[in-house]
Coordinates of C-alpha atoms in Angstrom, one line a residue:
Chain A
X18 CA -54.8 8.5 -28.2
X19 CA -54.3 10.9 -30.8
X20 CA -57.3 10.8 -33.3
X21 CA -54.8 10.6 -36.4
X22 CA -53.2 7.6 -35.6
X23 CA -57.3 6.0 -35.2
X24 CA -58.1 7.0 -38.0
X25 CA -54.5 5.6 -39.9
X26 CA -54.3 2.2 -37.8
X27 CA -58.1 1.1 -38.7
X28 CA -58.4 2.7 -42.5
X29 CA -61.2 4.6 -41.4
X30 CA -62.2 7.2 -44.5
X31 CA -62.6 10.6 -43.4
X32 CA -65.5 12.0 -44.3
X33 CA -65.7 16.0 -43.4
X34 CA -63.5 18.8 -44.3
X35 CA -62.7 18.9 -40.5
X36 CA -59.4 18.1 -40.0
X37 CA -59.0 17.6 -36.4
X38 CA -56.5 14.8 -36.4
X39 CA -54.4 15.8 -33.1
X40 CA -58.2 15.7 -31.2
X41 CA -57.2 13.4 -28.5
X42 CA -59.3 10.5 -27.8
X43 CA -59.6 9.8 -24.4
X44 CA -62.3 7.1 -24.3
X45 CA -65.0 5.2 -26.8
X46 CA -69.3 5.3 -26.8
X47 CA -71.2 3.0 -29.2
X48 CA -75.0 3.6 -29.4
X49 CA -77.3 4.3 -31.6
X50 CA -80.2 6.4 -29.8
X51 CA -79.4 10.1 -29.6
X52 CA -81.1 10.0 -26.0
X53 CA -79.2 7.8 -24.8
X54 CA -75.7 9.4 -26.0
X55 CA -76.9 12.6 -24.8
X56 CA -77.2 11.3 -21.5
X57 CA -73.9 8.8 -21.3
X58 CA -71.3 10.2 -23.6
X59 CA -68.1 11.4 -22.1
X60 CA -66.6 14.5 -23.2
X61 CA -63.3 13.9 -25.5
X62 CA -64.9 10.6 -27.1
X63 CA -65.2 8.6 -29.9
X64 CA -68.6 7.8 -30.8
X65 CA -69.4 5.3 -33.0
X66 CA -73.1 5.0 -34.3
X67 CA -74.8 3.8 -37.7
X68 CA -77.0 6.9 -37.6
X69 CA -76.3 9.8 -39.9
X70 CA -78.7 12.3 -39.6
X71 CA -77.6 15.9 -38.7
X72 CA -79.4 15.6 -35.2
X73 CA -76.2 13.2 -34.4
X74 CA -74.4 16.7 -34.5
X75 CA -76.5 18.6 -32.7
X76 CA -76.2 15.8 -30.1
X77 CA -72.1 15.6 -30.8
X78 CA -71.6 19.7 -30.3
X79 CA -74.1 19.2 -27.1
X80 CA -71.8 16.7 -25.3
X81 CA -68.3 17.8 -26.5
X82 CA -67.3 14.3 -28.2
X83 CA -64.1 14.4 -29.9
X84 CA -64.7 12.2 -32.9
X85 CA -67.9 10.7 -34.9
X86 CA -67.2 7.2 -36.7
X87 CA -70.3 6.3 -38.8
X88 CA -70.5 2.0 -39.6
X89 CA -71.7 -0.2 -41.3
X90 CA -70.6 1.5 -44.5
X91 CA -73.4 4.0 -44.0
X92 CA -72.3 7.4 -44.8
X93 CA -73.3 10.8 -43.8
X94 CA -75.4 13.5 -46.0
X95 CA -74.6 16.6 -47.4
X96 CA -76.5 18.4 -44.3
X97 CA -74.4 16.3 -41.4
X98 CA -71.0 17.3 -43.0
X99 CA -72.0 20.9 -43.4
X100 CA -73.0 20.9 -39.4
X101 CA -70.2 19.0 -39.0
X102 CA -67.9 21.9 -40.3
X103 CA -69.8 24.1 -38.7
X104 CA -69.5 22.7 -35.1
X105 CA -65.6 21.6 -35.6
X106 CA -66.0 17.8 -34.7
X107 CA -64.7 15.0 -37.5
X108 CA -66.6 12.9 -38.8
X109 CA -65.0 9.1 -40.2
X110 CA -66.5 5.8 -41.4
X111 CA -65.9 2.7 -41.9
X112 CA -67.5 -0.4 -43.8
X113 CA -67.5 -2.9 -40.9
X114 CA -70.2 -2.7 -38.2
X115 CA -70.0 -1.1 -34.8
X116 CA -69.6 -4.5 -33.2
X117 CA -66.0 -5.0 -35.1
X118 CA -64.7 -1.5 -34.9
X119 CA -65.5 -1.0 -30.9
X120 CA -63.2 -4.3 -30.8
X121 CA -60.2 -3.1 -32.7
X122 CA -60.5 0.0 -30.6
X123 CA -60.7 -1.6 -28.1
X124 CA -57.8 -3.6 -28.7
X125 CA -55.8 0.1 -29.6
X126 CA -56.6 0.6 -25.8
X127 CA -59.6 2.7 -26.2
X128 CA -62.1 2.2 -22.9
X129 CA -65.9 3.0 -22.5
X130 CA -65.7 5.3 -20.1
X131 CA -69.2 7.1 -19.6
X132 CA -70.0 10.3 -18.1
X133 CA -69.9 9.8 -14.7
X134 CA -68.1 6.6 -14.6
Chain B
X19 CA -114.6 30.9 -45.6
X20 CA -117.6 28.8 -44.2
X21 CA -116.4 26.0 -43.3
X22 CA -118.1 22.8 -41.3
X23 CA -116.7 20.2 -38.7
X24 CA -116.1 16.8 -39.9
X25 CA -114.0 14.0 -37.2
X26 CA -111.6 12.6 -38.7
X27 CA -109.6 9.2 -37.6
X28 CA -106.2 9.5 -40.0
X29 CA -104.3 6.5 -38.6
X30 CA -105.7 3.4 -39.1
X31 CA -104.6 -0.5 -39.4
X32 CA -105.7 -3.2 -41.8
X33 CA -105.0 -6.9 -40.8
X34 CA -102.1 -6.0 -43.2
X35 CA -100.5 -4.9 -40.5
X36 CA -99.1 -8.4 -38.7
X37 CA -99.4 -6.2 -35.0
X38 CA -103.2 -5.5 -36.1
X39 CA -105.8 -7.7 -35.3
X40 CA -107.6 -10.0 -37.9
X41 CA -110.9 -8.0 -37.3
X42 CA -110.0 -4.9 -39.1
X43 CA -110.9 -6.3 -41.9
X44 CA -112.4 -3.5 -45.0
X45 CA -116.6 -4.1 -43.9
X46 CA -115.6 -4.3 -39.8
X47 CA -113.2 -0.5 -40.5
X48 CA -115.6 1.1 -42.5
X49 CA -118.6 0.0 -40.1
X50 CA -116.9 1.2 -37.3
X51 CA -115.9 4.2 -38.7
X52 CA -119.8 5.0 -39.7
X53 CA -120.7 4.2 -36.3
X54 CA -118.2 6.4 -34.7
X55 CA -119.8 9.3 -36.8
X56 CA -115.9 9.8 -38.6
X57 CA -116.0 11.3 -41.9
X58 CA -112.4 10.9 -43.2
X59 CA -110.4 8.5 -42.4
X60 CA -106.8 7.3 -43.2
X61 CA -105.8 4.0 -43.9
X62 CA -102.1 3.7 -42.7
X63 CA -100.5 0.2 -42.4
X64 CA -97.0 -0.3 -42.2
X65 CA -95.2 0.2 -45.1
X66 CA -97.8 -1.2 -47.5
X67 CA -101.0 0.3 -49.2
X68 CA -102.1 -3.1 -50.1
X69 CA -105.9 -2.9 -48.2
X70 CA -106.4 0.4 -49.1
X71 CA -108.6 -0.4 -52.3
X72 CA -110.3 -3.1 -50.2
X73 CA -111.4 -0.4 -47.9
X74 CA -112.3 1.9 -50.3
X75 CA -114.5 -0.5 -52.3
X76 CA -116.4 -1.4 -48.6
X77 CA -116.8 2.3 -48.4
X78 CA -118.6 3.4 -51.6
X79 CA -122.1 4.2 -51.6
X80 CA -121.5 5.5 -48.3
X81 CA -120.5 9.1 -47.1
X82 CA -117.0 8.1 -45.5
X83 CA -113.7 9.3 -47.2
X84 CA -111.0 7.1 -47.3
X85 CA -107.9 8.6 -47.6
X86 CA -105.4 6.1 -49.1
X87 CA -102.2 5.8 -47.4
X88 CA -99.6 4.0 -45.1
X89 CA -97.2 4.5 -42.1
X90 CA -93.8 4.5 -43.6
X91 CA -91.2 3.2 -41.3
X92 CA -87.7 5.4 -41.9
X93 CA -84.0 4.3 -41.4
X94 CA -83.7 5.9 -38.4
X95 CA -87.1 4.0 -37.1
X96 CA -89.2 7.1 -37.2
X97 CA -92.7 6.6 -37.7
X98 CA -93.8 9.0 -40.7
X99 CA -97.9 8.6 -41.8
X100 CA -98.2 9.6 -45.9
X101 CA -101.4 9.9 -47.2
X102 CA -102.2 10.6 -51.0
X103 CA -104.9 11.9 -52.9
X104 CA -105.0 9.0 -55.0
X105 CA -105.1 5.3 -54.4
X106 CA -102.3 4.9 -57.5
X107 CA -100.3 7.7 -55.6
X108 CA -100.3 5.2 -52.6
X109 CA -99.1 2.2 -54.7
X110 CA -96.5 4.4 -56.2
X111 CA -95.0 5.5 -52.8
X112 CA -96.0 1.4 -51.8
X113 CA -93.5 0.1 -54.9
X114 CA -91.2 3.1 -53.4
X115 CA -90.8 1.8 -50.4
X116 CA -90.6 -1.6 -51.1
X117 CA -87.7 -1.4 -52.9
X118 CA -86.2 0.3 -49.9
X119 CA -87.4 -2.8 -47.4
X120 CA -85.0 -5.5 -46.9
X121 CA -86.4 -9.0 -48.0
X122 CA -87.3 -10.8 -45.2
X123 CA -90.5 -12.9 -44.6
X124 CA -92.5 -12.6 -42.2
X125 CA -92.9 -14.9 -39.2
X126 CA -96.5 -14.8 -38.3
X127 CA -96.5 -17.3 -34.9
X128 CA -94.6 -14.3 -34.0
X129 CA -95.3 -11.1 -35.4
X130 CA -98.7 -12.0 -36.6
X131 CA -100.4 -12.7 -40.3
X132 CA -100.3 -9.9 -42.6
X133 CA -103.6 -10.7 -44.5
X134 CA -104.8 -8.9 -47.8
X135 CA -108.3 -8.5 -49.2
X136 CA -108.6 -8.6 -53.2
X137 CA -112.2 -8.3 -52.1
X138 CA -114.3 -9.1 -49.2
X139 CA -114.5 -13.1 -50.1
X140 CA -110.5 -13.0 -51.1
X141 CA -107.8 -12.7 -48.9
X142 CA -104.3 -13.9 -49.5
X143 CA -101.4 -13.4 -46.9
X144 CA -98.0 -11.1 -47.8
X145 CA -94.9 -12.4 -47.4
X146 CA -92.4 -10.4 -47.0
X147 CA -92.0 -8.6 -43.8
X148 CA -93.9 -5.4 -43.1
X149 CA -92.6 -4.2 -39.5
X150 CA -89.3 -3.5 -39.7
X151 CA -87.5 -0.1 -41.2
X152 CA -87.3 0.3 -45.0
X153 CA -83.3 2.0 -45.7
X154 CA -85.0 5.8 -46.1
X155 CA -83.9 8.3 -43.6
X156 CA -86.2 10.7 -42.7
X157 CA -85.9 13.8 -45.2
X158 CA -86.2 11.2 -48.0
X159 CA -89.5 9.8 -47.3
X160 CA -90.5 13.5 -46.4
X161 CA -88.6 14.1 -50.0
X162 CA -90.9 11.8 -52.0
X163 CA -94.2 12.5 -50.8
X164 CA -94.0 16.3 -51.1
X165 CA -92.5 15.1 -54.8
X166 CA -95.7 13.3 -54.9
X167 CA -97.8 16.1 -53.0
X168 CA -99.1 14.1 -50.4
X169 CA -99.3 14.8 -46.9
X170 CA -96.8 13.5 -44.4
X171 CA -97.6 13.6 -40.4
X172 CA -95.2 12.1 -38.0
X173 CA -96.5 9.9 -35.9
X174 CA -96.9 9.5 -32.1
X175 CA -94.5 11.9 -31.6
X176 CA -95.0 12.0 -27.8
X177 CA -93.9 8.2 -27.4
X178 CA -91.2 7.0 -26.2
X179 CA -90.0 4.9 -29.9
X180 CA -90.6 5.1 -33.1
X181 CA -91.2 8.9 -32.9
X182 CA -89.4 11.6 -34.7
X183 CA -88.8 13.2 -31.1
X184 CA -87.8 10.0 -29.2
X185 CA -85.4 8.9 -32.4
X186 CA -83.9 12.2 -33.1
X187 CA -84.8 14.7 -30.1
X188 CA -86.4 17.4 -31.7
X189 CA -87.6 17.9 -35.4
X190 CA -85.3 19.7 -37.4
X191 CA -86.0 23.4 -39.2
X192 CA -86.4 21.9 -42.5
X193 CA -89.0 19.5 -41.8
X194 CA -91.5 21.1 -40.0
X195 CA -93.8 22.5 -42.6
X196 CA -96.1 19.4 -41.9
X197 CA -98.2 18.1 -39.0
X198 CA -97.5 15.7 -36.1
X199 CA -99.8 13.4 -34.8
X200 CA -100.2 12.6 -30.7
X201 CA -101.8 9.8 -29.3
X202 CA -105.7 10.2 -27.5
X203 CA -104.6 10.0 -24.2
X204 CA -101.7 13.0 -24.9
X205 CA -102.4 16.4 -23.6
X206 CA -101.6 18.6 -26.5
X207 CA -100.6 21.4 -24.5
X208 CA -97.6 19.3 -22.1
X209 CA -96.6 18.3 -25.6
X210 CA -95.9 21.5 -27.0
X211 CA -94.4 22.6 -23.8
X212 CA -92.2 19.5 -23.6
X213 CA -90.7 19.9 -27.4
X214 CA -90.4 23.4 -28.6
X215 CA -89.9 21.7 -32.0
X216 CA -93.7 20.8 -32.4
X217 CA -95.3 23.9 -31.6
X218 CA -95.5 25.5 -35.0
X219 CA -96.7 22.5 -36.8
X220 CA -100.3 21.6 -36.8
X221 CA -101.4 18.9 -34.2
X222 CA -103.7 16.4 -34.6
X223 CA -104.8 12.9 -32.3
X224 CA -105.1 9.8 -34.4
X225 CA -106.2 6.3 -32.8
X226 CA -103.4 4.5 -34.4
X227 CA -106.1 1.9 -34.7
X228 CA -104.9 -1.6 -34.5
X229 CA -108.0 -3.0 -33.2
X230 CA -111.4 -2.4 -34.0
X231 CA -112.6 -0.8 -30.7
X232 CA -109.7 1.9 -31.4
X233 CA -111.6 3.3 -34.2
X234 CA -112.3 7.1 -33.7
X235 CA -110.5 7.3 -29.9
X236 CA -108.3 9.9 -31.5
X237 CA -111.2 12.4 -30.9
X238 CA -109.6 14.9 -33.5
X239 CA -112.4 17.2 -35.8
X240 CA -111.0 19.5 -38.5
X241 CA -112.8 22.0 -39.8
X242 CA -112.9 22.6 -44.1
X243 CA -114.8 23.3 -46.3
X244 CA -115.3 20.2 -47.9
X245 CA -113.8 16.8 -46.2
X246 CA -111.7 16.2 -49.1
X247 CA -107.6 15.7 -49.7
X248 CA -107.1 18.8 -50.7
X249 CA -108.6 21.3 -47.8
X250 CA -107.2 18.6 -45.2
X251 CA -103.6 18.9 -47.3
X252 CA -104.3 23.0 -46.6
X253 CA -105.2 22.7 -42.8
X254 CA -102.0 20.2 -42.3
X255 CA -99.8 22.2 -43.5
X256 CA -100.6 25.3 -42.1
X257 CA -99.4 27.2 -39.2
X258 CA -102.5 27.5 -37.7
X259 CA -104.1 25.2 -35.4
X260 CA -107.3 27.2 -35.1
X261 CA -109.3 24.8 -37.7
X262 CA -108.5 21.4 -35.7
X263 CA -110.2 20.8 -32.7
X264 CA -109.9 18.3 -29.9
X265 CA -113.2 16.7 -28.7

């Protein structure tokens, strides 16, 4: 599913300068420990976390993920967008939690696929 | 520069602290402490400074230092250790902090009491709940006690939570002009190997205290001039690891 019409369908704000809106989002990862993303994360994916410090992009750029949606009306610093730039990967929020956004992906027909699976 | 050893213990529980045990109570630390031949040491309960003058005032007329200070819990559940020069510095950073803490009270039967001393007869219990995260991330807290120029030491970074290396993977650039802290039982050498991040900061062992048999099990010595704030501020934020030795 084409990261534009995500972003559109569920009024997520985007947050970098990053444009990548025909990234394609082939599946969905919702965690919040950087280990454990680094480790499970699919290539192509939409992550959705509550964390917002830069190492998220450092983890991001690592694994290849296609898309970064910050909850829980938490947004990202100065220092995460300027990485984010920097390594080419959007980054989006949203006020609702990660519980209620994985749904309405999930409902858009976004899977968890994990590395491996 | 002569300078002279003094051990130093510069992580250490109150019965603040609702994981601590009721023992560590201001006469029982700074006994302890004497016994265990320390000569600084840093009191460092979660998020709170409140036992700090209680400590102090047990200490006087004796040669310990106490350092006043606390173990500041960030957003991203980092352990960060702040310690001040002052004990008003430490309330200031305290009155920080808890505005940043989310007001919940405490359930003792499961957490455990978080008891304060206004002296050694008086002792009162805090409500609101001391173990959880305050809404800082990490560069803030770091932010404010350089603003404050105190010392900031990340905790336990070779554990698998609540470490600045198990909650973020490596410590970024900007933040390490400071020290990290590894637990007795770590061999400083496997660490530094292990997280490339680390190895130009300056490492010390703290007990992490929480009981009172922990007292002084970090085994760290540091040597300054003086065992005051300001030469350990110096040595912690150096480059250097040549003037802190491991027993």
């Amino acid at each position: 599913m084409r990261l534009g019409d995500i972003v559109k369908r569920l009024d997520l704000k985007i947050e970098s300068d990053t444009e990548n809106m025909d990234n394609e989002i082939i599946s969905g990862y919702c965690s919040d420990l950087l280990s454990d993303v680094m480790g499970n994360v699919r290539k192509g994916s939409i992550w959705v976390t509550l964390q917002t410090h830069k190492n998220v992009l450092a983890v991001a750029a690592l694994t290849d993920v296609a898309a970064i949606l910050i909850t829980g009306g938490a947004h990202p610093d100065q220092d995460m967008l300027s990485k984010a730039e920097d390594e080419g990967i959007p980054v989006l929020s949203t006020s609702i939690s990660s519980f209620e956004i994985v749904g309405r992906l999930y409902e858009m027909g976004i899977r968890g696929m994990r590395r491996g699976d | 520069m002569e300078t002279r050893e003094f051990n130093v213990d510069l992580h250490i529980h109150t019965a603040l602290s609702p994981c601590a045990s009721g023992e560590m109570t201001p006469e029982e630390i700074v006994g302890r402490a004497l016994e265990k031949e320390l000569s600084i040491i840093g009191i460092t309960d979660h998020n709170s400074a409140g036992n700090v003058g209680a400590v102090w005032e047990s200490a006087k007329g004796t040669k310990l230092v106490v350092i006043p200070g606390m173990e500041v819990e960030t957003r991203e559940e980092i352990h960060v250790i702040c310690l001040f020069n002052t004990l008003n510095a430490a309330l200031e950073m305290q009155e920080f902090v808890y505005t940043h803490l989310p007001s919940i009270p405490n359930k003792p039967d499961i957490f455990g009491e978080q008891v304060l001393f206004e002296s050694s007869a008086k002792k009162k219990t805090c409500e609101r709940m001391l173990l959880t995260s305050t809404a800082l991330p990490v560069e803030e807290v770091v932010s404010k006690v350089k603003k404050m120029d105190g010392i900031y030491i990340f905790a336990h970074v070779d554990r698998p939570s609540y470490s600045i290396i198990s909650q973020l993977l490596f410590i970024p650039e900007n933040l390490q002009d400071a020290a990290v802290e590894i637990s007795p039982k770590a061999n400083p050498q496997e660490v530094k190997e292990k997280y490339p991040s680390v190895r130009k900061m300056a490492m010390i062992k703290s007990s992490d205290a929480h009981r009172p048999t922990d007292i002084g099990t970090g085994g760290t010595i540091i040597c300054m001039k003086e065992p005051g704030f300001r030469f350990l501020q110096e040595v912690l934020t150096g480059k250097q690891n040549n003037n802190i030795i491991f027993k």
